CSV table of C-alpha atoms and ligand atoms in Angstrom, one decimal:
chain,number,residue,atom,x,y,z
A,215,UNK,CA,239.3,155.3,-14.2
A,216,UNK,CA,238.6,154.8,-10.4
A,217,UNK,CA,235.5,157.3,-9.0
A,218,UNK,CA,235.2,158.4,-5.6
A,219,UNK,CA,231.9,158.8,-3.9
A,220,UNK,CA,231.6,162.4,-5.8
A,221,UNK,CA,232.0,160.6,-9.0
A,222,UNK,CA,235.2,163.0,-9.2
A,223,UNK,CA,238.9,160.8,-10.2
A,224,UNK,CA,240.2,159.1,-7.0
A,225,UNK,CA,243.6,160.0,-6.6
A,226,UNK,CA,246.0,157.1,-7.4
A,227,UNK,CA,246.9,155.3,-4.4
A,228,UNK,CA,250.4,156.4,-3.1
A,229,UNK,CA,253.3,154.3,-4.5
A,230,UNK,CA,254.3,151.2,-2.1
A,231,UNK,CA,256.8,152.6,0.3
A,232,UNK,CA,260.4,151.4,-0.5
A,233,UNK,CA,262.2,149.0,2.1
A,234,UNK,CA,264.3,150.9,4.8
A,235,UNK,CA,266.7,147.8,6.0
A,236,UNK,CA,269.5,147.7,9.2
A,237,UNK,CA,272.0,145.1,8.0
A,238,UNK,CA,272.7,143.8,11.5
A,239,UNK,CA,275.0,141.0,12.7
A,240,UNK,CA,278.4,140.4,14.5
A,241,UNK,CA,281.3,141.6,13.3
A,242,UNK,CA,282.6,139.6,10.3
A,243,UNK,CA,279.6,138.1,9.4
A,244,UNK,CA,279.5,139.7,6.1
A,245,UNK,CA,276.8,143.2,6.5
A,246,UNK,CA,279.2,145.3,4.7
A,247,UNK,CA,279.5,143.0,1.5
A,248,UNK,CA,275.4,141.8,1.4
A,249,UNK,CA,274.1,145.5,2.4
A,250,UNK,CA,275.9,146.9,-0.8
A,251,UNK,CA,274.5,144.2,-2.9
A,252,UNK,CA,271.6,144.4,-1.9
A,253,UNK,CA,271.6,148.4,-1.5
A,254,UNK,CA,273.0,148.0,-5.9
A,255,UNK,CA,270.2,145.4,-6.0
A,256,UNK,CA,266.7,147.7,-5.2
A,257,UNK,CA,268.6,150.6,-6.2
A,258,UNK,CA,268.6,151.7,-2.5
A,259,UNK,CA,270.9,154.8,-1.0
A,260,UNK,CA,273.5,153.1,1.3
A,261,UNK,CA,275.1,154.0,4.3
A,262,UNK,CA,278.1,152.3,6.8
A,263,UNK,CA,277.4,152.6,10.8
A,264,UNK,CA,281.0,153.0,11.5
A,265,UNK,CA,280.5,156.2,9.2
A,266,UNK,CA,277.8,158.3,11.9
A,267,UNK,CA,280.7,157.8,14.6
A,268,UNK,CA,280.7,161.5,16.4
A,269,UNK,CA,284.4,162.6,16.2
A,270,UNK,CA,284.8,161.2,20.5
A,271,UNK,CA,283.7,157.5,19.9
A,272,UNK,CA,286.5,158.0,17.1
A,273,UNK,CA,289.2,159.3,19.4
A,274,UNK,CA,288.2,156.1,22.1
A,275,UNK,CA,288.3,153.9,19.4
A,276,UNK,CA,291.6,154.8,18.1
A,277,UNK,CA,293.2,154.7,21.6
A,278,UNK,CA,291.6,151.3,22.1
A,279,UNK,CA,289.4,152.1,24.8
A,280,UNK,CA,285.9,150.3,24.2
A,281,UNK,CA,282.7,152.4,23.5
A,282,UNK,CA,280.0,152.6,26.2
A,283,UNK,CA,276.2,152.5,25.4
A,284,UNK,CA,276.3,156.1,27.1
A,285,UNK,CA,278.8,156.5,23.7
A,286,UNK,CA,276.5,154.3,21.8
A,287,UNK,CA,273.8,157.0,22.2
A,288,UNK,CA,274.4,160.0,19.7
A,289,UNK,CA,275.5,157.2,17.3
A,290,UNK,CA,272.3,155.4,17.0
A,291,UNK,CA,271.0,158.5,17.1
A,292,UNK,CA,272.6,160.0,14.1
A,293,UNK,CA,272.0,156.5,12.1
A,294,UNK,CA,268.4,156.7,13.0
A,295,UNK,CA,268.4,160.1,11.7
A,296,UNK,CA,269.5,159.3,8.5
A,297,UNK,CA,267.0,156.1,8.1
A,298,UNK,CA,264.3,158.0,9.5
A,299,UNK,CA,265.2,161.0,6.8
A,300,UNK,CA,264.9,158.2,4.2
A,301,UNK,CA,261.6,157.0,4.8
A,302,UNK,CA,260.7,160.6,5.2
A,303,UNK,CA,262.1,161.6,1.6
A,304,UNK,CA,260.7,158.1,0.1
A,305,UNK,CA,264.1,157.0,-1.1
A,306,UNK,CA,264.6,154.0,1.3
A,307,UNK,CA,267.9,152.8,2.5
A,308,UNK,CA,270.2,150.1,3.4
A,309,UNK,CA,272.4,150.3,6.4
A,310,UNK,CA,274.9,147.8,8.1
A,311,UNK,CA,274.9,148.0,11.9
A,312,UNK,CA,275.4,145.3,14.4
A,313,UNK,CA,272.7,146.4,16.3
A,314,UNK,CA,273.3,143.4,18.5
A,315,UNK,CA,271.3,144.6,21.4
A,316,UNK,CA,267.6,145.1,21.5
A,317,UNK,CA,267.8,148.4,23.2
A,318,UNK,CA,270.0,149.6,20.2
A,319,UNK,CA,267.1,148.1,17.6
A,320,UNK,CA,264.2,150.1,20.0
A,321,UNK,CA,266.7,153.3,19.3
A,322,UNK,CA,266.8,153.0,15.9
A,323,UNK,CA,263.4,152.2,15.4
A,324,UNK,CA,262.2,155.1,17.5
A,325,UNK,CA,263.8,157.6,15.2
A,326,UNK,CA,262.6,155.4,11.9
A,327,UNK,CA,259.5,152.9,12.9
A,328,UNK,CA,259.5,151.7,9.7
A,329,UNK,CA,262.9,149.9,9.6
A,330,UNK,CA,263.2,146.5,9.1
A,331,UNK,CA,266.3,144.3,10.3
A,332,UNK,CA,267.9,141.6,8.6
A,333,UNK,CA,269.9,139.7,11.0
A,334,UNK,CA,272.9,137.6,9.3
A,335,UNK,CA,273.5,134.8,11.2
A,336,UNK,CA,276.3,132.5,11.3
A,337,UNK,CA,278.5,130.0,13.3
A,338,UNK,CA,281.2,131.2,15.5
A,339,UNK,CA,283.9,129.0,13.3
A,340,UNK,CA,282.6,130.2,10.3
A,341,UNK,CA,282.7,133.9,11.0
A,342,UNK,CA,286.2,133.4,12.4
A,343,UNK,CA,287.0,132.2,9.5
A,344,UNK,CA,285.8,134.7,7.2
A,345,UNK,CA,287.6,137.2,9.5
A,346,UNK,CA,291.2,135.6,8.9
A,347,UNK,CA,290.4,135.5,5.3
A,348,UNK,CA,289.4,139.5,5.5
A,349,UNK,CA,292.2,142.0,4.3
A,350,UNK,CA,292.5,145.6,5.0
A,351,UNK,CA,290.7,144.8,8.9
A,352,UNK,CA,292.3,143.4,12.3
A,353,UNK,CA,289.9,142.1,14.7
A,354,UNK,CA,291.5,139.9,17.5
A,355,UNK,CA,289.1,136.7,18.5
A,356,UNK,CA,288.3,138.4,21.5
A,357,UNK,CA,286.5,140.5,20.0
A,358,UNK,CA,284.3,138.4,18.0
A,359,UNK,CA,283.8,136.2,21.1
A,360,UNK,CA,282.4,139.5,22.9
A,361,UNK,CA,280.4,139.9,20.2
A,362,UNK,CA,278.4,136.7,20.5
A,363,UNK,CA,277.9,137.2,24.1
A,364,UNK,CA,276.5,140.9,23.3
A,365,UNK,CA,274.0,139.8,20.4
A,366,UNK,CA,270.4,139.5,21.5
A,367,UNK,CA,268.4,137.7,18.6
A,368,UNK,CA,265.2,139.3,17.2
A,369,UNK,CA,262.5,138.9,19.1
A,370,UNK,CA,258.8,138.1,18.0
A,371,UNK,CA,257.9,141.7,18.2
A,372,UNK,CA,260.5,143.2,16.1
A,373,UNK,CA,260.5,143.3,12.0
A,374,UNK,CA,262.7,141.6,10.7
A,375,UNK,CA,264.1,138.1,9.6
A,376,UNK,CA,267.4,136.0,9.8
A,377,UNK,CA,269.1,134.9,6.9
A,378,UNK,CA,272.1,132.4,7.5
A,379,UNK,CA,275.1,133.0,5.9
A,380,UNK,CA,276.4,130.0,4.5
A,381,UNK,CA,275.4,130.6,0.9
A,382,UNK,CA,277.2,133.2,-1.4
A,383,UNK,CA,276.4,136.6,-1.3
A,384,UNK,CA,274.6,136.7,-4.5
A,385,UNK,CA,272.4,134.1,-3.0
A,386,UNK,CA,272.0,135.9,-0.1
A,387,UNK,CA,270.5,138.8,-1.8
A,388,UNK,CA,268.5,137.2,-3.6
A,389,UNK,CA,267.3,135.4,-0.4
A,390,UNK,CA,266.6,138.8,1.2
A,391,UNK,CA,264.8,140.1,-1.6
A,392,UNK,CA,262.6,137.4,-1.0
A,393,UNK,CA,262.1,137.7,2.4
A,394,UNK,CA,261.3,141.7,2.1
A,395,UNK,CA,258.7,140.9,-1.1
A,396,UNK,CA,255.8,140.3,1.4
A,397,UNK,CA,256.4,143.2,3.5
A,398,UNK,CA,256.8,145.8,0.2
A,399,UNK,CA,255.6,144.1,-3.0
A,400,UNK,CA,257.3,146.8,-4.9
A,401,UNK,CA,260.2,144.8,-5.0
A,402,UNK,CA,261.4,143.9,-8.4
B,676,ADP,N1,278.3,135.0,2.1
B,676,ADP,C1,279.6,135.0,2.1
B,676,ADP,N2,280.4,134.0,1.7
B,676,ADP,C2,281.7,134.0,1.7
B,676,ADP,N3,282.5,135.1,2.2
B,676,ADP,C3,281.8,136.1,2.7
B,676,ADP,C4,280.4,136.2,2.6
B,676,ADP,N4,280.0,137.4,3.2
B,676,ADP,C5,281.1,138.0,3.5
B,676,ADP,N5,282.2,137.3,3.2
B,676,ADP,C6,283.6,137.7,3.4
B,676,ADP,O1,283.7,137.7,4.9
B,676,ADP,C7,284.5,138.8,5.3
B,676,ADP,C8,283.7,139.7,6.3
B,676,ADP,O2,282.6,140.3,5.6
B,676,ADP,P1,282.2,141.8,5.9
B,676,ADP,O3,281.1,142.1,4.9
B,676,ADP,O4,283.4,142.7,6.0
B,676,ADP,O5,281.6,141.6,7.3
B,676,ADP,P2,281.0,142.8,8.4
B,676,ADP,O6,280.7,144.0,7.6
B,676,ADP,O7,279.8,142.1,9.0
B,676,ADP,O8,282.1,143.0,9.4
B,676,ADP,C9,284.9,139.6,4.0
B,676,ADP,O9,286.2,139.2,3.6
B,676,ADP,C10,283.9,139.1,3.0
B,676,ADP,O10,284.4,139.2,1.7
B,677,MG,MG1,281.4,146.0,7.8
């Protein structure tokens, strides 16, 4: 049994802290289907961005009218909240958000520090494509091309890494779990 310098039991050393990832990426490149993989995977809570929408951004959005960042705001916000409330409970969490901006990652990571973004990456063709293939969402090319203007990559600073999408998304999990080992060797 470990001593301390009283000779008394050291208390155990506290468990590793579980992984609390943002699923970021344009829209279409596939955060929604790896983020609940990978959220079954580590047995991770899981969470949808579009979901913390306050009931305005829902309103602009359904009349078509694009969000601000001053809209942005309370939405980060409330997504911060809820990764910042599961590093604080110790449950960890998996969330999808775009995030494309860096001054959207410095909001989330002021209400949760610990976060850790995993950006998928992939070609403009390719994501289009995947996009036409999608049922059940519309997204005009517009929008996608927007998107790509809008993303900022990580930058040197921020945690994180970039996985590339081409694989399947078994393969990407299993790519991520990889990737997150070294930063919480917990990982199964
Ligand atoms: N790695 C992948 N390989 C092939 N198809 C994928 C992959 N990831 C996602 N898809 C498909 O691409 C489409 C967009 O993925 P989705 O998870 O909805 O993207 P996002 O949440 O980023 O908008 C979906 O039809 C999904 O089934
Ligand atoms: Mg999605």
């Amino acid at each position: 049994m470990a001593l301390n310098a009283e000779n008394q039991p050291a208390d155990p050393p506290p468990p590793p802290a579980k992984p609390l990832i943002v699923v970021m990426g344009v829209s279409g490149v596939g955060k929604t289907t790896v983020a609940r993989l990978l959220a079954d995977r580590l047995g991770l809570p899981y969470a949808e961005a579009d979901d913390f929408h306050p009931a305005a951004n829902i309103a602009k959005m359904t009349a078509g009218i694009p969000l601000d960042d001053q809209d942005r705001g309370p939405w980060l916000a409330a997504l911060g909240d809820w990764l910042g409330e599961c590093g604080r409970a110790g449950t960890g969490g998996v969330v999808t958000c775009s995030a494309l901006k860096r001054r959207y990652r410095d909001q989330l990571r002021a209400a949760c520090p610990d976060a850790y973004f995993l950006h998928l990456s992939g070609g403009h063709g390719l994501v289009e494509h995947r996009i036409a293939a999608r049922t059940g969402h519309f997204m005009p090319a517009s929008l996608l091309d927007s998107q790509y203007a809008l993303l900022e990559p990580l930058q040197p600073d921020e945690r994180g890494a970039v996985l590339d999408v081409g694989p399947a998304p078994h393969q990407l999990v299993e790519k991520a779990v990889a990737l997150l080992r070294p930063v919480n060797g917990d990982l199964a």
